[in-house]
Amino acid sequence: MKLSSYAAALSAGALLCLSAPGLAQTPAAKPAQNAPPIKIGVLTDLSGVVADATGKGSVEAARIAAEEAGGSVLGRHIEVIAADHQHKPDIGASIARKWYDVDGVDVIVDLPNSSVALAVQNIARAKKKIVMFSSAGTTALSQAQCSPYGVQWTYTTYALARGTASAVVKTGQKSWFILASDYAFGKQLAKDTSDVVKANGGKVLGTIYHPLNASDFSSFLLQAQGSKAQIIALANAGGDTINAIKQAAEFGIGKGGQKLAAMLLMITDVHSLGLKTAQGTYLTTPSYWDANDGTRAFTKKFEARVGKPPTFLQAGVYGSVRHYLQAVKAAGSDDADKVMAEMRKLPIDDPFSSHAHLRPDGLVVRDMLLAQVKTPEQSTRPWDYYHIVATIPGKDLVWPLADSTCPLVKHDGK
C-alpha cells in the first residue's frame, strides 16, 4: 500500500506494513533466511489535528533511520509498520497490544497525544516492551508514570514552558491568560506555563480549556480578550494552534495591544499561518532543519519524500529510531532490558540532538533553541523561518533528579 493511501486505509485503525524495499546491505549484514525482522511500529496521527507535524513524515523519518542502518541489524531485516490512533487511547492501546503480542513489534515510536501515550506506556511496561515518545510532551511519562522501558525522547511541556514563558516574562510582559486544549497534554502545558510565569514574577489572570480539534475559538478568545492580559498563551498544538492564531487576528487581538505566545509551535504551523501573521513570535524548539550540515543533509532526504522540512517531532522519530537500532547492534540482541541498558550507555549522536543523554527516569536531556519567527523581509529562501536567538542548555529545561517522582530514581538523585 502506498503512503498516499494512509488516511483512507487507517481511518478505522487498520495497520499498514511499510517494509522499505531495496535497502542497502553488505555481505556481512545479509539477513538470515528465516530470522524474524526487527519491527518498528510508528503509532501516529495520519489524518487528524497534528497529521501535518507527525503522520506520514514520522513514518518516513523512521524509514530513513532504518535505511541509514543498512536495512538490517544482527542479520535481521528492519521493518517499519504504521497505524493511526485517531487520538483515542482505547484505539491506541488496542493497536499496541496487537503489535506487541501478535505482530512481533519490538519498539513503538512517535505517539502524538499524551493520553494515548500514557495508555501505551502502561501496556509496554506490563509486557516489558520498549516505547519511545517523540511527540508526546506530558511530564507524567518520565515522572510519576515512568517506565523502565519508556523513553521521552524529544521534549516535555516543562521544557517548552521554561524556554518560552520565562523569556517573554523577562521582557516585562507579566500578565497572562492561558487558552489550552482539554486533554492531558494541554492541561500539563497550561500548568507548566502557569508555574513558570509565577516563578518569574508574573501572574495568570485565567485559564480556559477548549476541545481537541476545535473549529470555533470565538467564545474562548473573547474571554481571553476580556481579561486584559498582556499575553494570551496558547497551550495547544497543530490545527488548534493555527485556528486560534488566525481567529485571534480576526478579532483584532494584536491591534488591541495583547500578544500571543504559542507554547508549542511547529514550523509547519508557521508555514500555514504565513510569516506576515506569525512574524515576531517567540518559541522554543528542540531542533531546526537549518541548524547545521547534518540537519540539512537529513532534510534533503526527507524533503525528497515528504516535500517539506521535518518538524521537530519528525526529527525526533528519526533520532529515536536511529538510537534504538544502534543499541540493538551494541547489545547483540533485541531483548528489551539489554537494549535499554545500551541506550542509556551509548552517546546520542544524531544531528538534531545537541548535548543529549538519557536519564534513569527515561527522559532525554538536550539543549534546545529559543527562536523568533522572521519577518517576510528577513526570510531569504523557502522554509527560512526562524532566527535563532539563543541556545538553552538542557540542564535549564529539566527538573532535578532529586525532585523526581519517578519510582526508578533513587531519592539521592543518582
Short mmCIF file of C-alpha atoms in Angstrom, two decimals:
data_model
loop_
_atom_site.label_atom_id
_atom_site.label_comp_id
_atom_site.label_asym_id
_atom_site.label_seq_id
_atom_site.Cartn_x
_atom_site.Cartn_y
_atom_site.Cartn_z
CA MET A 1 0.00 0.00 0.00
CA LYS A 2 1.39 3.41 -0.90
CA LEU A 3 1.84 6.17 1.65
CA SER A 4 -0.69 8.33 -0.14
CA SER A 5 -3.34 5.80 0.85
CA TYR A 6 -2.81 6.29 4.60
CA ALA A 7 -5.83 8.29 5.62
CA ALA A 8 -8.40 6.11 3.92
CA ALA A 9 -6.86 2.82 4.92
CA LEU A 10 -6.16 3.72 8.53
CA SER A 11 -9.24 5.75 9.49
CA ALA A 12 -10.67 2.69 11.21
CA GLY A 13 -7.41 1.84 12.94
CA ALA A 14 -6.22 -0.56 10.24
CA LEU A 15 -2.49 -1.32 10.20
CA LEU A 16 -0.05 -0.62 7.39
CA CYS A 17 3.16 -2.54 6.71
CA LEU A 18 5.90 -0.36 5.27
CA SER A 19 8.88 -2.62 4.75
CA ALA A 20 11.34 -0.48 2.86
CA PRO A 21 12.26 -2.11 -0.47
CA GLY A 22 15.76 -2.13 -1.83
CA LEU A 23 17.57 -1.36 1.41
CA ALA A 24 21.34 -1.40 1.08
CA GLN A 25 23.07 -4.40 2.58
CA THR A 26 26.63 -5.61 2.95
CA PRO A 27 27.51 -9.32 2.74
CA ALA A 28 28.30 -9.38 6.47
CA ALA A 29 24.88 -7.94 7.28
CA LYS A 30 22.88 -10.21 4.97
CA PRO A 31 19.77 -11.31 6.90
CA ALA A 32 19.40 -14.95 7.82
CA GLN A 33 16.77 -16.61 5.68
CA ASN A 34 14.33 -17.44 8.48
CA ALA A 35 15.26 -14.73 11.01
CA PRO A 36 12.30 -12.62 12.13
CA PRO A 37 12.59 -8.91 11.32
CA ILE A 38 13.36 -6.15 13.77
CA LYS A 39 9.96 -4.44 13.75
CA ILE A 40 9.39 -0.75 14.44
CA GLY A 41 5.80 0.45 14.90
CA VAL A 42 5.08 4.12 14.22
CA LEU A 43 1.89 4.88 16.15
CA THR A 44 0.91 8.31 14.95
CA ASP A 45 -1.74 10.73 13.67
CA LEU A 46 -2.28 10.12 9.97
CA SER A 47 -5.49 12.06 9.47
CA GLY A 48 -6.12 14.35 12.45
CA VAL A 49 -5.12 17.62 14.07
CA VAL A 50 -1.34 17.04 14.10
CA ALA A 51 -1.01 14.82 11.00
CA ASP A 52 0.96 17.56 9.24
CA ALA A 53 3.53 17.65 12.05
CA THR A 54 3.73 13.87 12.54
CA GLY A 55 1.90 11.33 10.36
CA LYS A 56 3.46 10.41 7.03
CA GLY A 57 6.55 12.43 7.88
CA SER A 58 7.12 10.43 11.06
CA VAL A 59 6.91 7.19 9.10
CA GLU A 60 9.39 8.43 6.52
CA ALA A 61 11.74 9.60 9.27
CA ALA A 62 11.72 6.08 10.72
CA ARG A 63 12.34 4.60 7.27
CA ILE A 64 15.35 6.88 6.71
CA ALA A 65 16.85 5.78 10.03
CA ALA A 66 16.35 2.14 9.02
CA GLU A 67 17.97 2.72 5.62
CA GLU A 68 20.94 4.51 7.16
CA ALA A 69 21.45 1.44 9.37
CA GLY A 70 21.83 -0.62 6.19
CA GLY A 71 18.33 -2.08 6.22
CA SER A 72 19.23 -4.79 8.68
CA VAL A 73 20.74 -5.31 12.10
CA LEU A 74 22.04 -8.54 13.67
CA GLY A 75 21.35 -10.27 10.36
CA ARG A 76 17.65 -9.35 10.51
CA HIS A 77 15.66 -7.06 8.22
CA ILE A 78 14.37 -3.83 9.71
CA GLU A 79 10.66 -3.47 9.06
CA VAL A 80 8.54 -0.35 9.66
CA ILE A 81 4.78 -0.53 10.18
CA ALA A 82 2.37 2.27 10.98
CA ALA A 83 -1.12 2.94 12.30
CA ASP A 84 -3.41 5.85 13.10
CA HIS A 85 -4.50 6.02 16.76
CA GLN A 86 -7.15 8.67 15.93
CA HIS A 87 -6.33 10.45 19.23
CA LYS A 88 -8.28 7.78 21.11
CA PRO A 89 -6.50 6.00 23.97
CA ASP A 90 -8.57 2.83 23.56
CA ILE A 91 -7.68 2.56 19.86
CA GLY A 92 -4.02 3.29 20.54
CA ALA A 93 -3.92 0.71 23.33
CA SER A 94 -5.60 -1.91 21.15
CA ILE A 95 -3.09 -1.38 18.35
CA ALA A 96 -0.16 -1.53 20.79
CA ARG A 97 -1.37 -4.84 22.28
CA LYS A 98 -1.75 -6.41 18.85
CA TRP A 99 1.63 -5.13 17.72
CA TYR A 100 3.42 -6.47 20.78
CA ASP A 101 1.50 -9.76 21.16
CA VAL A 102 0.68 -10.79 17.59
CA ASP A 103 2.78 -8.84 15.11
CA GLY A 104 6.14 -9.10 16.84
CA VAL A 105 6.80 -5.36 17.09
CA ASP A 106 9.97 -4.67 19.07
CA VAL A 107 9.55 -0.93 19.68
CA ILE A 108 6.74 1.62 19.26
CA VAL A 109 7.68 5.22 18.42
CA ASP A 110 6.18 8.71 17.89
CA LEU A 111 2.79 8.75 19.76
CA PRO A 112 1.40 12.27 19.39
CA ASN A 113 -1.34 12.78 22.03
CA SER A 114 -0.30 12.39 25.63
CA SER A 115 -3.42 10.47 26.66
CA VAL A 116 -2.67 7.82 24.04
CA ALA A 117 1.00 7.81 25.04
CA LEU A 118 0.18 7.17 28.70
CA ALA A 119 -2.12 4.30 27.76
CA VAL A 120 0.56 2.70 25.60
CA GLN A 121 3.21 3.28 28.28
CA ASN A 122 1.15 1.16 30.69
CA ILE A 123 0.92 -1.68 28.16
CA ALA A 124 4.62 -1.52 27.29
CA ARG A 125 5.56 -1.61 30.97
CA ALA A 126 3.42 -4.69 31.64
CA LYS A 127 4.73 -6.53 28.56
CA LYS A 128 8.36 -5.43 29.06
CA LYS A 129 8.46 -3.84 25.63
CA ILE A 130 10.18 -0.62 24.57
CA VAL A 131 8.28 2.56 23.65
CA MET A 132 9.92 5.85 22.60
CA PHE A 133 7.92 9.07 22.67
CA SER A 134 8.88 11.70 20.12
CA SER A 135 5.62 13.60 20.01
CA ALA A 136 4.07 13.28 23.48
CA GLY A 137 5.02 16.03 25.92
CA THR A 138 3.30 15.29 29.22
CA THR A 139 5.81 15.11 32.07
CA ALA A 140 3.92 12.15 33.56
CA LEU A 141 5.73 9.89 31.07
CA SER A 142 9.05 10.43 32.83
CA GLN A 143 7.72 11.43 36.23
CA ALA A 144 5.12 9.50 38.27
CA GLN A 145 4.15 7.15 35.41
CA CYS A 146 7.67 6.46 34.16
CA SER A 147 8.67 3.01 32.94
CA PRO A 148 11.91 1.01 32.70
CA TYR A 149 11.02 0.58 29.02
CA GLY A 150 9.86 4.13 28.21
CA VAL A 151 11.94 6.94 26.67
CA GLN A 152 10.66 10.53 26.41
CA TRP A 153 12.87 11.48 23.51
CA THR A 154 12.16 14.95 22.14
CA TYR A 155 10.58 17.39 24.58
CA THR A 156 8.33 17.92 27.60
CA THR A 157 5.74 20.56 28.36
CA TYR A 158 8.01 21.59 31.22
CA ALA A 159 10.87 22.35 28.81
CA LEU A 160 8.72 24.35 26.38
CA ALA A 161 7.19 26.39 29.20
CA ARG A 162 10.55 27.15 30.77
CA GLY A 163 12.01 28.13 27.42
CA THR A 164 9.25 30.40 26.08
CA ALA A 165 7.35 31.67 29.11
CA SER A 166 10.43 32.66 31.08
CA ALA A 167 11.84 34.57 28.08
CA VAL A 168 8.61 36.50 27.48
CA VAL A 169 8.01 37.33 31.15
CA LYS A 170 11.54 38.70 31.40
CA THR A 171 10.66 41.25 28.71
CA GLY A 172 8.21 42.79 31.18
CA GLN A 173 5.02 41.18 29.88
CA LYS A 174 3.86 39.69 33.16
CA SER A 175 0.07 39.32 32.99
CA TRP A 176 -1.06 36.16 31.22
CA PHE A 177 -4.23 34.34 30.18
CA ILE A 178 -3.91 30.68 29.11
CA LEU A 179 -6.04 29.01 26.43
CA ALA A 180 -5.36 25.27 26.46
CA SER A 181 -6.60 22.09 24.81
CA ASP A 182 -8.74 19.90 27.07
CA TYR A 183 -6.66 16.71 27.37
CA ALA A 184 -3.53 15.55 29.20
CA PHE A 185 -1.05 17.45 27.03
CA GLY A 186 -2.89 20.78 27.13
CA LYS A 187 -3.58 20.58 30.84
CA GLN A 188 0.04 19.79 31.66
CA LEU A 189 1.35 22.53 29.36
CA ALA A 190 -1.06 25.04 30.93
CA LYS A 191 0.10 24.08 34.42
CA ASP A 192 3.78 24.25 33.49
CA THR A 193 3.30 27.62 31.79
CA SER A 194 1.45 28.98 34.81
CA ASP A 195 4.18 27.76 37.17
CA VAL A 196 6.94 29.36 35.10
CA VAL A 197 5.08 32.67 34.75
CA LYS A 198 4.53 32.88 38.51
CA ALA A 199 8.08 31.80 39.33
CA ASN A 200 9.37 34.70 37.22
CA GLY A 201 7.21 37.31 38.91
CA GLY A 202 4.24 37.25 36.55
CA LYS A 203 0.59 36.44 37.17
CA VAL A 204 -2.02 34.32 35.41
CA LEU A 205 -5.40 36.04 35.18
CA GLY A 206 -7.27 32.96 33.98
CA THR A 207 -7.11 29.58 32.23
CA ILE A 208 -9.73 28.11 29.92
CA TYR A 209 -9.85 24.80 28.03
CA HIS A 210 -11.16 24.06 24.54
CA PRO A 211 -12.00 20.65 22.99
CA LEU A 212 -9.42 18.95 20.80
CA ASN A 213 -9.70 19.80 17.08
CA ALA A 214 -11.93 22.81 17.75
CA SER A 215 -13.17 24.87 14.81
CA ASP A 216 -14.61 27.88 16.66
CA PHE A 217 -12.46 29.69 19.22
CA SER A 218 -14.60 32.82 19.41
CA SER A 219 -16.01 32.34 22.92
CA PHE A 220 -12.61 31.35 24.30
CA LEU A 221 -10.84 34.28 22.67
CA LEU A 222 -13.47 36.72 23.91
CA GLN A 223 -12.80 35.61 27.48
CA ALA A 224 -9.07 35.93 26.94
CA GLN A 225 -9.52 39.36 25.38
CA GLY A 226 -11.75 40.45 28.23
CA SER A 227 -9.11 39.53 30.79
CA LYS A 228 -6.90 42.41 29.55
CA ALA A 229 -3.87 40.14 29.99
CA GLN A 230 -0.77 41.29 28.15
CA ILE A 231 -0.09 37.79 26.87
CA ILE A 232 -2.56 35.16 25.68
CA ALA A 233 -0.72 31.83 25.84
CA LEU A 234 -1.85 29.05 23.53
CA ALA A 235 -1.24 25.67 25.19
CA ASN A 236 -2.36 23.50 22.27
CA ALA A 237 -0.93 22.04 19.08
CA GLY A 238 -1.24 21.65 15.33
CA GLY A 239 -4.51 22.73 13.74
CA ASP A 240 -5.80 24.05 17.07
CA THR A 241 -2.87 26.46 17.35
CA ILE A 242 -3.26 27.57 13.75
CA ASN A 243 -7.01 28.17 14.07
CA ALA A 244 -6.61 30.02 17.36
CA ILE A 245 -3.97 32.36 15.93
CA LYS A 246 -5.98 33.02 12.77
CA GLN A 247 -9.18 33.75 14.69
CA ALA A 248 -7.29 35.93 17.17
CA ALA A 249 -6.18 38.06 14.22
CA GLU A 250 -9.79 38.29 13.02
CA PHE A 251 -10.77 39.53 16.48
CA GLY A 252 -8.09 42.20 16.30
CA ILE A 253 -6.42 40.96 19.46
CA GLY A 254 -2.97 42.10 18.32
CA LYS A 255 -4.24 45.56 17.45
CA GLY A 256 -5.59 45.91 20.98
CA GLY A 257 -2.14 45.54 22.47
CA GLN A 258 -2.39 41.94 23.59
CA LYS A 259 0.15 39.46 22.22
CA LEU A 260 0.02 35.74 21.60
CA ALA A 261 2.58 33.26 22.87
CA ALA A 262 2.41 29.84 21.23
CA MET A 263 3.76 27.37 23.75
CA LEU A 264 4.09 24.64 21.10
CA LEU A 265 4.63 25.89 17.57
CA MET A 266 5.78 23.78 14.64
CA ILE A 267 7.50 25.01 11.51
CA THR A 268 4.52 23.60 9.59
CA ASP A 269 2.24 25.83 11.68
CA VAL A 270 4.31 28.88 10.74
CA HIS A 271 4.12 27.82 7.09
CA SER A 272 0.32 27.53 7.27
CA LEU A 273 -0.02 30.88 9.00
CA GLY A 274 2.47 32.72 6.79
CA LEU A 275 5.26 34.97 8.02
CA LYS A 276 3.06 38.06 7.86
CA THR A 277 0.80 36.57 10.54
CA ALA A 278 3.39 34.66 12.57
CA GLN A 279 6.32 37.12 12.45
CA GLY A 280 7.93 38.05 15.75
CA THR A 281 6.53 35.06 17.63
CA TYR A 282 8.91 33.54 20.15
CA LEU A 283 9.07 29.78 20.53
CA THR A 284 11.22 27.05 21.99
CA THR A 285 12.19 24.22 19.64
CA PRO A 286 14.29 21.11 20.29
CA SER A 287 15.69 21.27 16.75
CA TYR A 288 15.63 23.16 13.47
CA TRP A 289 16.15 21.79 9.98
CA ASP A 290 18.69 24.51 9.07
CA ALA A 291 20.81 24.30 12.22
CA ASN A 292 23.91 22.53 10.85
CA ASP A 293 25.29 20.47 7.97
CA GLY A 294 23.87 17.25 9.45
CA THR A 295 20.33 18.59 9.80
CA ARG A 296 20.46 19.97 6.28
CA ALA A 297 21.67 16.64 4.88
CA PHE A 298 18.80 14.78 6.57
CA THR A 299 16.34 17.41 5.38
CA LYS A 300 17.42 16.88 1.77
CA LYS A 301 16.48 13.20 2.05
CA PHE A 302 13.29 13.96 3.93
CA GLU A 303 12.11 16.69 1.53
CA ALA A 304 12.55 14.34 -1.44
CA ARG A 305 9.88 12.10 0.13
CA VAL A 306 7.60 14.47 2.02
CA GLY A 307 8.02 17.75 0.14
CA LYS A 308 8.98 19.90 3.13
CA PRO A 309 11.46 20.01 6.02
CA PRO A 310 10.84 17.93 9.14
CA THR A 311 9.12 19.26 12.22
CA PHE A 312 10.99 18.71 15.46
CA LEU A 313 8.60 15.83 16.19
CA GLN A 314 9.50 14.06 12.95
CA ALA A 315 13.20 14.74 13.55
CA GLY A 316 12.69 13.15 16.96
CA VAL A 317 11.31 9.97 15.40
CA TYR A 318 14.41 9.75 13.22
CA GLY A 319 16.72 10.24 16.19
CA SER A 320 14.89 7.79 18.44
CA VAL A 321 14.83 5.00 15.83
CA ARG A 322 18.49 5.62 14.99
CA HIS A 323 19.48 5.35 18.66
CA TYR A 324 17.35 2.24 19.17
CA LEU A 325 18.96 0.43 16.24
CA GLN A 326 22.43 1.38 17.44
CA ALA A 327 21.56 -0.05 20.85
CA VAL A 328 20.24 -3.31 19.35
CA LYS A 329 23.52 -3.72 17.48
CA ALA A 330 25.58 -2.93 20.59
CA ALA A 331 23.52 -5.32 22.74
CA GLY A 332 23.73 -8.11 20.17
CA SER A 333 20.08 -8.76 20.95
CA ASP A 334 16.58 -7.30 20.72
CA ASP A 335 15.92 -8.19 24.38
CA ALA A 336 14.26 -5.08 25.84
CA ASP A 337 16.32 -5.00 29.05
CA LYS A 338 19.62 -5.38 27.21
CA VAL A 339 18.68 -2.78 24.60
CA MET A 340 17.55 -0.28 27.25
CA ALA A 341 20.86 -0.73 29.07
CA GLU A 342 22.75 0.08 25.87
CA MET A 343 20.54 3.08 25.10
CA ARG A 344 21.48 4.53 28.48
CA LYS A 345 25.18 3.94 27.85
CA LEU A 346 25.55 4.94 24.20
CA PRO A 347 26.05 8.60 23.23
CA ILE A 348 23.14 10.19 21.40
CA ASP A 349 24.76 11.36 18.18
CA ASP A 350 22.10 12.29 15.63
CA PRO A 351 22.43 15.80 14.11
CA PHE A 352 19.22 17.03 15.74
CA SER A 353 20.35 16.20 19.29
CA SER A 354 22.77 18.61 20.97
CA HIS A 355 24.49 17.59 24.23
CA ALA A 356 21.84 14.90 24.76
CA HIS A 357 21.79 11.99 27.17
CA LEU A 358 19.21 9.58 28.58
CA ARG A 359 18.49 9.81 32.32
CA PRO A 360 17.38 6.98 34.63
CA ASP A 361 13.80 8.32 34.56
CA GLY A 362 13.59 7.79 30.78
CA LEU A 363 13.93 11.49 29.91
CA VAL A 364 16.38 12.60 27.22
CA VAL A 365 18.04 15.84 28.30
CA ARG A 366 19.01 18.02 25.34
CA ASP A 367 19.87 21.61 24.52
CA MET A 368 17.05 23.49 22.83
CA LEU A 369 16.76 26.64 20.75
CA LEU A 370 14.98 29.87 21.57
CA ALA A 371 13.79 31.08 18.18
CA GLN A 372 11.85 34.02 16.78
CA VAL A 373 9.80 33.84 13.59
CA LYS A 374 11.33 36.01 10.89
CA THR A 375 9.58 38.81 9.05
CA PRO A 376 8.80 38.25 5.35
CA GLU A 377 11.70 40.58 4.50
CA GLN A 378 14.19 38.60 6.62
CA SER A 379 13.39 35.25 5.00
CA THR A 380 15.69 34.60 2.05
CA ARG A 381 14.55 31.18 0.80
CA PRO A 382 11.76 28.61 1.24
CA TRP A 383 11.25 27.50 4.87
CA ASP A 384 13.80 30.05 6.13
CA TYR A 385 11.51 30.94 9.01
CA TYR A 386 13.48 31.08 12.26
CA HIS A 387 16.03 33.45 13.70
CA ILE A 388 17.86 31.52 16.43
CA VAL A 389 18.05 33.86 19.40
CA ALA A 390 19.89 31.60 21.84
CA THR A 391 20.76 28.03 22.74
CA ILE A 392 19.16 26.97 26.02
CA PRO A 393 21.24 24.41 27.96
CA GLY A 394 19.42 21.15 28.59
CA LYS A 395 20.07 21.36 32.32
CA ASP A 396 17.91 24.50 32.45
CA LEU A 397 14.94 22.72 30.84
CA VAL A 398 14.53 19.71 33.15
CA TRP A 399 13.64 19.09 36.77
CA PRO A 400 16.46 17.86 39.02
CA LEU A 401 16.56 14.10 39.50
CA ALA A 402 16.48 14.78 43.24
CA ASP A 403 12.96 16.17 42.75
CA SER A 404 11.77 13.34 40.52
CA THR A 405 8.61 11.39 41.33
CA CYS A 406 9.69 8.54 39.02
CA PRO A 407 9.93 5.27 41.00
CA LEU A 408 13.07 4.36 39.05
CA VAL A 409 15.02 7.26 40.55
CA LYS A 410 16.75 6.93 43.88
CA HIS A 411 15.94 9.66 46.38
CA ASP A 412 19.56 10.76 46.46
CA GLY A 413 19.12 11.83 42.83
CA LYS A 414 21.59 9.33 41.42
#
